[in-house]
Amino acid sequence: MAEKPQPSANFSSLPVILLLTLFSLPLVLMYAYLFIDTISETPVGSLIPNEFTLRHWSFLWQTKTGKPNIWLVTLNTFIFASCITAVILTVASMAGYVLSRLNVPARGFFLAGVMVLHAFPSVTLIIAIFIVLQYIGLYNSLIGVILVKAAIDLPLGIWLMKGFYDTVPWEIEMAGIVDGASRFTVWRRLVLPQIKPAVMALGLFSFLTGWSEFILPQVLAPGAQVQVLSVYLASLIIDDNNFDFGTFKAVGVFYVVPVLILYVFFQKHLMNIYGGGTKG
Amino acid sequence: MRILLDKFSKSFGSTKVIEDMNLEVASGEMLALLGPSGCGKSTTLFAVCGIHRPTSGRILFGDRDVTNLPSQERNVGVVFQSYALYPHMTVEENIGFPLMVKRAAAPDIKKQVAAIAALVHIDNLLDRRPSQLSGGQQQRVALARALIRRPDVLLLDEPLANLDAKLRLEMRSEIRRLQRETGITAILVTHDQVEAMSMCDRIAIMKSGEIVQIATPSAMYNDPRTSFVAGFLGNPPISFIKGTAFQGAFVSGDGHLKVPLAALSGISDDTPLTLGVRPEHFGTGGDIAVEGRIVFAETQGRENLYDVALPDGSVLRSIQPVRNDIKPGDQVRWMLGSDAAFIFAENGQRL
């Protein structure tokens, strides 16, 4: 919706803007230097860079010794985030519908269970999950960590989907049923399209959390072949004697760019998830 | 196709909504289920279309017992109060949905949709989405979608409640025309007595889960079985006066009004009674003079409606052709037609 900013008559906006600028300035500066430092050399103790260089970005075309290829890592991250999204969307869109609409036994128990699982801090489970994955041979594999991450994120997804299904009018389903459609067809053809904006939002949300996940891949899939970007990034500064902040920052920028692009294109959809399911 | 409800009961949890209801709708007939909110009329409708399972009793379409048949296999068309159109589909897809579900061939669907759209006069709107339609047009789409499968039964759940007054008038005759043209058996659920009387062959009037009376609109208007029925039908509504029986006549509370009625022979004196007089039976014509004071006058264009307060405080309504000689506060002496008045016992039963 295109809304024209109206000048507010009952208070002056200047002090507000001033205050906000003052408080955001450190943040803006940090972001600026995150980028500036990747393409320049700065003398020790100075803030002003004195030399332009692409040296820090060399990781893109040279594989560093002892590190996996950056493109393999990027591909891994992409697979990791996409698979999580696919699993969450599939399961949450069905489970949410069941919890919202079908009269299944122990529905209340499931609802409460989903809520509790959502509130459960996943880090506390990590040792147990590690042992389980090792036992069934999925340790150090993408599949293993994808399953774990998807399972941990599912309760939120299910709960959100349930909330969105709750807003779809019952009459649409009744109409579908008396029109002769099976319950599955009603869900697939009539109800699911009503919450498409929510599905879209949950998909983006899941992709972004997958993209930025660090702890689970670090613990459950640290191997070079299955490394994701966050783990790669951390490995750059893990060695106390030989760290390279320039490269670290460059990889950081490289890591965050896809996220920014997604935000630019889809921020409207992402807003939806916190909008309480009003029609998008 | 005939619809028969046989000892139909429905309860939700421990709340009994309908108990042992018997109802038969003849083939090709349009029947109104009329009643106030919460009387169980929508519950009955949803049981007929299979959304609610009856707690006990049977539902028959023709001779086929459909009590335990799921909605999908009943072949009913339903028009919901909110129309329940599918917002993401075009009008054409909406109407064609029941056929699509049956996996009919696409060209065949297109042909049938075109035919039914022409019948309800929306053939120029097929590419639009429901949100781009007016209320009346949405209503027509909902009707078309309900009719396209050639259902055995058409069910209408307060179909006119969401329309504005003018459209309501138009759709009233439109729905009746469609029902006549297709010869389909229909049940209309409504709380609006005007809708029920103008659209339907017969009316079943319901109160707290029970059918109080089933009759044709005019029979029900002229011969109500209880004071509830008499009060529900008619606009402006009937007025009631409390009183007692005395020597074969109705006597109002303070004795000012005395109406001898044949129905009261054999009723013992001092039995509490209620007299019902429709507004058109109180005015210039009649056999019993009633004195009172005008407390309220309302112009309706062609007619005027007057509220006349009797000395004991009860009020009689009168509807008369427009006249300008009377204003609120005036003392009048008008005539009451005793042969058209209804007399009810204390429990509401007509005598």
XYZ file of C-alpha atoms in Angstrom:
631
model
C 0.000 0.000 0.000
C 1.421 3.368 -1.000
C 1.043 5.685 1.961
C 2.101 9.266 1.778
C 4.074 10.325 4.832
C 2.020 12.952 6.572
C 3.770 15.649 8.560
C 2.769 15.137 12.151
C 1.398 18.298 13.570
C 1.463 17.457 17.248
C 5.182 16.931 17.784
C 8.415 18.009 16.172
C 10.263 15.183 14.447
C 13.686 16.831 14.509
C 14.751 15.747 18.026
C 13.596 12.214 17.297
C 15.653 12.024 14.124
C 18.650 13.517 15.895
C 18.440 11.015 18.713
C 18.041 8.074 16.360
C 20.990 9.202 14.281
C 23.139 9.544 17.355
C 22.261 6.069 18.581
C 22.580 4.341 15.214
C 25.828 5.989 14.235
C 28.108 3.365 15.864
C 26.165 0.623 14.096
C 26.352 2.370 10.728
C 30.067 2.967 11.178
C 30.693 -0.667 12.009
C 28.829 -1.823 8.936
C 30.706 0.681 6.820
C 34.075 -0.502 8.094
C 33.072 -4.133 7.699
C 32.992 -3.440 3.998
C 35.790 -0.829 3.737
C 38.297 -3.054 5.529
C 37.798 -5.853 2.999
C 39.026 -3.754 0.100
C 41.746 -1.698 1.747
C 44.800 -1.725 4.007
C 44.785 0.477 7.069
C 47.887 1.378 9.065
C 47.854 0.199 12.647
C 46.156 2.687 14.944
C 44.512 4.682 12.183
C 40.956 4.810 10.976
C 41.696 6.106 7.514
C 42.664 3.434 4.961
C 45.705 4.237 2.832
C 45.757 1.523 0.175
C 43.213 -0.231 -2.050
C 43.581 -4.004 -2.334
C 41.639 -7.075 -3.370
C 43.968 -9.320 -1.417
C 41.339 -10.115 1.214
C 38.916 -11.343 -1.420
C 41.449 -13.812 -2.838
C 39.632 -16.639 -1.058
C 37.144 -16.530 -3.913
C 39.646 -17.745 -6.482
C 42.354 -19.367 -4.338
C 41.607 -22.203 -1.972
C 43.525 -21.559 1.218
C 45.736 -24.292 2.521
C 43.947 -26.497 5.005
C 40.555 -24.969 4.149
C 37.849 -26.325 1.869
C 36.976 -24.576 -1.373
C 34.721 -21.587 -0.721
C 32.295 -22.522 -3.517
C 31.850 -26.012 -2.133
C 31.113 -24.460 1.250
C 28.639 -22.037 -0.294
C 26.936 -24.885 -2.129
C 26.746 -26.838 1.130
C 25.181 -23.874 2.895
C 22.695 -23.491 0.090
C 21.747 -27.183 0.167
C 21.536 -27.067 3.946
C 19.212 -24.045 4.011
C 17.071 -25.228 1.084
C 16.526 -28.713 2.456
C 15.566 -27.345 5.851
C 13.078 -25.043 4.145
C 11.606 -27.901 2.131
C 11.226 -30.175 5.152
C 9.743 -27.450 7.353
C 7.289 -26.264 4.716
C 6.071 -29.752 3.902
C 5.649 -30.918 7.467
C 4.464 -27.658 9.009
C 1.844 -26.939 6.348
C 0.292 -30.372 6.900
C 0.716 -30.589 10.658
C -0.588 -27.060 11.123
C -3.712 -27.946 9.190
C -4.293 -31.080 11.206
C -3.896 -29.231 14.497
C -6.082 -26.381 13.337
C -8.914 -28.279 11.711
C -9.060 -32.022 12.189
C -10.551 -33.624 15.225
C -7.592 -35.896 15.936
C -7.187 -37.721 19.239
C -4.926 -35.960 21.759
C -5.024 -32.741 19.775
C -4.640 -30.655 22.913
C -1.649 -32.693 23.953
C 0.015 -32.159 20.594
C -0.670 -28.439 20.695
C 0.851 -28.120 24.142
C 3.721 -30.378 23.110
C 4.546 -28.230 20.108
C 4.544 -25.178 22.327
C 6.852 -26.764 24.880
C 9.228 -28.003 22.181
C 9.361 -24.525 20.724
C 10.376 -23.088 24.071
C 12.973 -25.811 24.618
C 16.584 -24.578 24.223
C 18.040 -26.816 21.531
C 21.648 -26.430 22.723
C 20.903 -28.565 25.741
C 20.163 -31.466 23.422
C 23.320 -31.209 21.424
C 25.361 -33.883 23.204
C 22.529 -36.378 22.985
C 21.960 -35.578 19.315
C 25.678 -35.960 18.664
C 25.655 -39.431 20.166
C 22.533 -40.436 18.285
C 23.886 -39.223 14.947
C 27.180 -40.976 15.519
C 25.346 -44.158 16.417
C 23.231 -44.200 13.260
C 26.115 -43.067 11.052
C 24.843 -39.621 10.153
C 27.540 -37.726 12.025
C 29.499 -35.436 9.726
C 26.883 -35.636 6.985
C 24.617 -32.921 5.638
C 21.541 -35.145 5.913
C 22.060 -35.606 9.619
C 22.410 -31.955 10.450
C 19.555 -31.021 8.102
C 17.220 -33.420 9.902
C 18.259 -32.103 13.300
C 17.941 -28.444 12.368
C 14.592 -28.990 10.638
C 13.252 -30.904 13.631
C 14.292 -28.171 16.025
C 12.709 -25.430 13.910
C 9.520 -27.351 13.165
C 7.518 -26.482 16.311
C 7.642 -22.780 15.509
C 6.664 -23.491 11.915
C 3.780 -25.737 12.900
C 2.525 -23.243 15.432
C 2.670 -20.397 12.909
C 0.923 -22.433 10.246
C -1.782 -23.425 12.690
C -2.353 -19.768 13.470
C -2.728 -18.924 9.806
C -5.057 -21.860 9.128
C -7.220 -20.679 12.009
C -7.986 -17.521 10.067
C -9.344 -19.354 7.012
C -13.158 -19.377 7.185
C -14.782 -22.739 7.871
C -17.377 -22.074 5.181
C -14.774 -22.460 2.462
C -14.072 -25.976 3.638
C -17.741 -26.787 4.071
C -18.384 -25.527 0.551
C -15.550 -27.666 -0.781
C -16.891 -30.753 0.956
C -20.448 -30.364 -0.268
C -19.003 -29.672 -3.713
C -17.742 -33.242 -3.539
C -14.056 -32.728 -2.798
C -12.148 -35.040 -0.461
C -10.599 -33.571 2.648
C -7.158 -33.736 1.038
C -8.340 -31.927 -2.080
C -10.005 -29.316 0.096
C -6.703 -28.734 1.875
C -4.583 -28.769 -1.258
C -6.818 -26.827 -3.644
C -8.882 -24.568 -1.391
C -7.259 -23.964 1.983
C -3.552 -23.971 1.177
C -3.898 -21.223 -1.454
C -5.548 -19.000 1.172
C -2.416 -19.017 3.302
C 0.103 -18.751 0.474
C 1.573 -15.530 1.905
C 2.193 -17.342 5.185
C 3.829 -20.294 3.434
C 6.026 -17.871 1.546
C 7.005 -16.091 4.743
C 7.727 -19.298 6.630
C 9.837 -20.525 3.706
C 11.974 -17.394 3.699
C 12.223 -17.433 7.446
C 13.383 -21.047 7.464
C 15.894 -20.421 4.697
C 17.384 -17.500 6.572
C 17.655 -19.352 9.882
C 19.214 -22.261 8.025
C 21.659 -19.957 6.289
C 22.795 -18.425 9.562
C 22.837 -21.571 11.710
C 26.217 -22.126 13.322
C 26.175 -24.303 16.428
C 24.549 -27.397 14.922
C 26.778 -27.686 11.818
C 29.830 -26.802 13.902
C 29.194 -29.670 16.281
C 27.467 -32.209 14.046
C 29.087 -31.644 10.639
C 32.471 -29.940 10.945
C 34.234 -31.987 8.222
C 35.744 -30.198 5.242
C 33.397 -31.795 2.686
C 30.195 -30.837 4.519
C 31.231 -27.498 5.976
C 28.838 -24.570 5.762
C 29.754 -20.894 5.601
C 29.271 -20.119 9.271
C 31.643 -22.921 10.250
C 34.126 -21.857 7.593
C 33.980 -18.309 8.892
C 34.612 -19.397 12.459
C 37.535 -21.563 11.378
C 39.311 -18.470 10.029
C 39.871 -17.039 13.481
C 40.103 -20.219 15.448
C 43.889 -20.304 15.082
C 45.356 -17.852 17.619
C 48.701 -17.444 15.896
C 47.597 -16.899 12.375
C 44.416 -14.920 11.986
C 43.562 -12.652 9.167
C 40.881 -10.122 9.971
C 40.761 -8.798 6.424
C 39.785 -12.176 5.000
C 37.475 -12.825 7.940
C 35.570 -9.648 7.168
C 35.518 -10.365 3.437
C 34.047 -13.824 4.029
C 31.580 -12.192 6.423
C 30.409 -9.803 3.730
C 30.233 -12.656 1.223
C 28.166 -14.610 3.752
C 25.695 -11.835 4.406
C 25.061 -10.683 0.830
C 22.520 -13.406 -0.093
C 20.619 -12.608 3.091
C 20.497 -8.927 2.215
C 19.320 -9.712 -1.303
C 16.548 -11.926 0.062
C 15.509 -9.198 2.485
C 15.371 -6.566 -0.221
C 13.139 -8.666 -2.425
C 10.972 -10.364 0.136
C 10.760 -8.109 3.171
C 7.039 -7.637 2.554
C 6.475 -11.383 2.834
C 8.623 -11.644 5.938
C 6.590 -8.961 7.662
C 3.618 -11.213 7.168
C 4.819 -13.794 9.631
C 4.562 -11.354 12.500
C 1.430 -9.702 11.131
C -0.894 -12.264 12.680
C -2.041 -13.764 9.411
C -3.962 -10.900 7.922
C -4.485 -11.331 4.219
C -1.294 -10.546 2.332
C -36.298 -35.332 -4.752
C -38.187 -35.753 -1.505
C -36.342 -35.096 1.745
C -37.441 -36.842 4.892
C -36.158 -36.298 8.392
C -37.287 -39.129 10.616
C -36.962 -38.648 14.389
C -33.862 -36.569 13.733
C -31.945 -35.514 16.868
C -28.740 -33.587 17.194
C -26.797 -32.653 20.273
C -23.400 -31.063 20.697
C -21.784 -32.558 23.757
C -24.502 -32.433 26.407
C -26.443 -29.639 24.695
C -29.486 -30.983 22.918
C -30.193 -28.757 19.949
C -32.843 -30.778 18.195
C -34.866 -33.669 19.503
C -37.022 -36.081 17.526
C -37.768 -33.810 14.632
C -39.913 -35.084 11.801
C -40.006 -33.145 8.562
C -40.909 -34.007 5.023
C -40.155 -31.818 2.050
C -41.985 -32.880 -1.088
C -40.141 -33.260 -4.365
C -39.769 -29.920 -6.159
C -41.000 -28.005 -3.163
C -39.273 -25.037 -1.564
C -39.557 -25.084 2.190
C -38.495 -22.371 4.600
C -37.053 -23.158 8.004
C -38.000 -20.023 9.870
C -37.085 -19.162 13.414
C -35.116 -16.897 15.698
C -31.352 -17.263 16.138
C -30.339 -20.420 17.942
C -33.532 -22.357 17.220
C -31.603 -25.098 15.395
C -32.557 -24.282 11.833
C -28.972 -24.075 10.573
C -28.112 -27.243 12.491
C -30.922 -28.987 10.635
C -29.627 -27.680 7.336
C -26.072 -28.815 8.043
C -27.361 -32.242 8.976
C -29.180 -32.496 5.667
C -26.045 -31.608 3.710
C -23.918 -33.946 5.819
C -21.631 -31.513 7.597
C -23.166 -32.519 10.941
C -23.824 -36.171 11.656
C -27.208 -36.654 13.340
C -27.022 -37.972 16.900
C -29.953 -40.235 16.126
C -32.722 -40.572 13.583
C -32.655 -40.948 9.823
C -32.337 -38.640 6.840
C -33.733 -39.845 3.516
C -33.363 -38.387 0.027
C -36.140 -40.015 -1.977
C -35.982 -43.582 -0.710
C -32.233 -43.492 -0.214
C -31.033 -43.417 3.375
C -28.206 -40.883 3.472
C -27.876 -40.662 7.262
C -24.366 -42.068 7.308
C -23.297 -40.903 3.884
C -20.513 -38.291 3.822
C -21.335 -34.923 2.244
C -19.336 -35.717 -0.850
C -21.686 -38.554 -1.791
C -24.978 -36.815 -1.054
C -25.239 -34.620 -4.119
C -26.485 -31.507 -2.384
C -25.883 -27.918 -3.396
C -25.420 -25.412 -0.608
C -25.411 -21.625 -0.680
C -23.806 -20.289 2.482
C -24.627 -17.043 4.176
C -21.105 -15.758 3.466
C -21.272 -17.368 -0.016
C -17.949 -19.114 0.745
C -16.584 -18.482 -2.710
C -13.004 -19.579 -3.240
C -11.126 -16.248 -3.233
C -8.130 -17.438 -5.244
C -10.166 -18.743 -8.158
C -11.952 -16.921 -10.939
C -15.727 -17.072 -11.199
C -15.392 -19.715 -13.892
C -13.139 -21.885 -11.739
C -15.410 -21.381 -8.755
C -18.492 -22.576 -10.603
C -16.584 -25.386 -12.292
C -14.997 -26.650 -9.093
C -17.626 -29.331 -8.315
C -17.189 -30.729 -11.814
C -13.414 -30.493 -11.653
C -13.480 -32.544 -8.478
C -15.465 -35.172 -10.366
C -12.697 -35.142 -13.011
C -14.983 -34.045 -15.808
C -13.314 -33.172 -19.112
C -12.210 -29.540 -19.382
C -14.239 -28.633 -22.497
C -17.279 -30.230 -20.898
C -16.802 -28.162 -17.725
C -16.448 -25.002 -19.775
C -19.682 -25.717 -21.622
C -21.678 -26.451 -18.476
C -20.275 -23.435 -16.634
C -21.281 -21.224 -19.545
C -24.790 -22.652 -19.496
C -25.346 -22.240 -15.766
C -23.735 -18.780 -15.770
C -26.226 -17.717 -18.412
C -29.038 -19.063 -16.257
C -28.029 -16.869 -13.312
C -27.065 -13.926 -15.557
C -23.356 -13.706 -14.801
C -21.964 -14.892 -18.137
C -20.044 -11.624 -18.559
C -18.183 -11.984 -15.253
C -16.483 -15.349 -15.689
C -12.911 -14.003 -15.629
C -13.278 -11.990 -12.447
C -12.326 -12.969 -8.956
C -14.884 -12.961 -6.142
C -13.350 -9.858 -4.561
C -14.111 -7.941 -7.755
C -17.819 -8.728 -7.572
C -20.671 -6.997 -5.803
C -22.655 -8.808 -3.135
C -25.463 -9.710 -5.519
C -23.045 -11.027 -8.117
C -21.226 -13.127 -5.523
C -24.589 -14.507 -4.516
C -25.291 -15.511 -8.103
C -21.896 -17.211 -8.375
C -22.630 -19.142 -5.199
C -25.985 -20.199 -6.637
C -24.406 -21.262 -9.901
C -21.786 -23.303 -8.071
C -24.478 -24.988 -6.010
C -26.580 -25.798 -9.049
C -23.971 -26.958 -11.546
C -23.817 -30.535 -10.287
C -27.584 -30.842 -10.747
C -27.952 -31.583 -7.040
C -30.881 -33.559 -5.680
C -31.368 -30.920 -3.025
C -30.587 -27.223 -2.841
C -29.910 -25.792 0.608
C -29.841 -22.067 1.248
C -28.458 -20.813 4.548
C -29.658 -17.235 5.044
C -28.673 -16.439 1.478
C -29.952 -12.875 1.538
C -28.719 -11.767 4.945
C -25.602 -10.056 3.584
C -27.309 -8.120 0.795
C -28.592 -4.587 0.922
C -32.338 -4.011 0.891
C -32.810 -3.440 -2.819
C -30.701 -6.402 -3.886
C -32.465 -8.570 -1.388
C -35.751 -7.895 -3.141
C -34.208 -8.711 -6.502
C -32.468 -11.910 -5.368
C -35.603 -13.091 -3.617
C -37.479 -13.436 -6.860
C -34.308 -14.547 -8.649
C -33.761 -17.508 -6.334
C -37.399 -18.453 -6.582
C -37.212 -18.281 -10.393
C -34.151 -20.547 -10.464
C -35.752 -23.015 -8.101
C -38.895 -23.145 -10.255
C -36.950 -23.431 -13.515
C -34.742 -26.243 -12.270
C -37.561 -27.932 -10.362
C -35.164 -28.685 -7.549
C -36.194 -29.464 -3.990
C -34.973 -26.634 -1.802
C -34.720 -25.755 1.866
C -34.266 -22.123 2.817
C -33.063 -21.216 6.269
C -33.957 -17.715 7.354
C -34.970 -15.607 10.310
C -36.754 -13.113 8.069
C -40.453 -13.875 7.849
C -40.850 -11.774 4.695
C -38.279 -13.927 2.886
C -39.899 -17.101 4.075
C -43.401 -16.001 3.100
C -42.489 -14.567 -0.285
C -40.142 -17.283 -1.507
C -41.413 -20.582 -0.245
C -44.229 -23.038 -0.861
C -44.397 -23.964 2.784
C -42.920 -22.671 5.996
C -41.745 -24.725 8.941
C -41.493 -22.406 11.884
C -39.054 -23.498 14.578
C -38.546 -22.633 18.203
C -35.927 -24.107 20.541
C -35.231 -27.081 18.311
C -38.847 -27.947 17.609
C -41.064 -27.354 14.644
C -44.057 -25.413 15.937
C -46.091 -25.394 12.750
C -45.753 -26.317 9.100
C -48.109 -24.710 6.621
C -48.303 -22.612 3.498
C -47.462 -18.953 4.112
C -51.074 -17.744 3.893
C -52.461 -20.578 6.001
C -49.865 -19.902 8.646
C -50.581 -16.192 8.610
C -54.328 -16.635 8.868
C -54.345 -19.634 11.149
C -51.363 -19.577 13.516
C -51.233 -22.422 15.955
C -49.519 -20.530 18.774
C -48.898 -16.954 19.836
C -45.232 -17.464 18.877
C -46.180 -18.162 15.259
C -48.645 -15.265 15.208
C -46.003 -12.954 16.618
C -43.308 -14.112 14.220
C -45.271 -13.626 11.021
C -46.548 -10.289 9.818
C -44.994 -6.886 9.438
C -45.853 -4.678 11.267
C -46.278 -7.385 13.897
C -49.438 -8.448 15.668
C -50.242 -6.820 19.015
C -51.139 -8.801 22.097
C -53.421 -7.832 24.985
C -53.485 -9.741 28.250
C -56.818 -10.498 29.869
C -59.170 -13.169 31.156
C -62.217 -15.105 30.025
C -65.624 -14.025 31.225
C -68.869 -15.616 30.028
C -67.596 -16.543 26.575
C -65.830 -13.265 26.031
C -62.304 -11.935 26.371
C -62.019 -9.149 28.935
C -58.910 -6.998 29.118
C -57.115 -6.425 32.403
C -59.156 -3.463 33.625
C -62.402 -4.490 31.959
C -62.468 -1.693 29.395
C -62.312 -4.017 26.416
C -64.734 -6.860 25.994
C -64.574 -9.118 22.944
C -67.103 -11.960 22.664
C -65.470 -14.895 20.867
C -67.003 -18.170 19.728
C -63.778 -19.975 20.605
C -64.295 -19.127 24.250
C -67.520 -21.062 24.797
C -66.826 -23.660 27.443
C -63.810 -21.860 28.826
C -64.279 -21.223 32.503
C -64.321 -17.660 33.778
C -61.077 -15.944 34.879
C -58.877 -18.201 32.697
C -55.852 -16.057 31.741
C -55.893 -15.345 28.014
C -54.036 -13.345 25.414
C -55.798 -11.628 22.552
C -53.893 -11.118 19.318
C -55.007 -8.464 16.840
C -53.200 -7.833 13.590
C -52.762 -4.140 12.674
C -54.965 -4.481 9.588
C -57.878 -5.705 11.719
C -57.975 -2.664 13.918
C -59.007 0.674 12.470
C -62.004 1.917 10.566
C -63.768 -1.396 9.981
C -64.872 -3.931 12.595
C -67.537 -4.745 15.103
C -66.149 -3.746 18.495
C -65.364 -0.179 19.426
C -62.118 0.432 21.264
C -61.207 3.742 22.851
C -57.630 4.794 23.234
C -55.035 7.457 22.748
C -52.550 7.668 19.869
C -49.063 7.371 21.338
C -47.062 6.889 18.166
C -47.585 7.473 14.462
C -45.291 6.312 11.698
C -45.580 7.209 8.035
C -44.732 4.397 5.658
C -45.633 6.193 2.439
C -48.723 4.374 1.285
C -49.885 3.589 4.798
C -49.660 4.990 8.276
C -48.965 2.931 11.355
C -50.487 4.015 14.647
C -49.876 2.768 18.157
C -52.994 3.169 20.262
C -52.679 2.933 24.050
C -55.714 1.545 25.823
C -56.693 2.823 29.275
C -54.989 -0.169 30.935
C -51.677 0.595 29.218
C -51.641 -2.163 26.612
C -51.047 -1.098 23.040
C -52.901 -1.988 19.838
C -51.338 -1.344 16.441
C -53.342 -0.120 13.495
C -52.313 0.228 9.886
C -54.455 2.438 7.688
C -54.288 4.254 4.388
C -52.561 7.604 4.806
C -54.682 10.173 6.621
C -53.629 13.491 8.033
C -56.374 14.112 10.570
C -54.757 12.260 13.453
C -51.644 13.068 15.426
C -50.075 11.594 18.544
C -51.989 12.511 21.684
C -55.385 12.388 19.991
C -58.170 10.393 21.568
C -59.653 7.901 19.092
C -62.472 5.399 18.989
C -61.611 2.744 16.429
C -63.189 -0.555 15.501
C -61.711 -3.995 16.090
C -62.647 -6.967 13.889
C -63.398 -9.701 16.416
C -63.779 -12.439 13.790
C -60.171 -11.943 12.694
C -58.723 -11.752 16.192
C -56.818 -14.708 17.654
C -57.203 -15.885 21.202
C -54.413 -17.771 22.941
C -54.290 -19.686 26.198
C -51.660 -18.870 28.786
C -49.240 -21.472 27.365
C -49.418 -19.831 23.953
C -51.706 -22.409 22.294
C -54.428 -20.940 20.150
C -57.991 -21.674 21.219
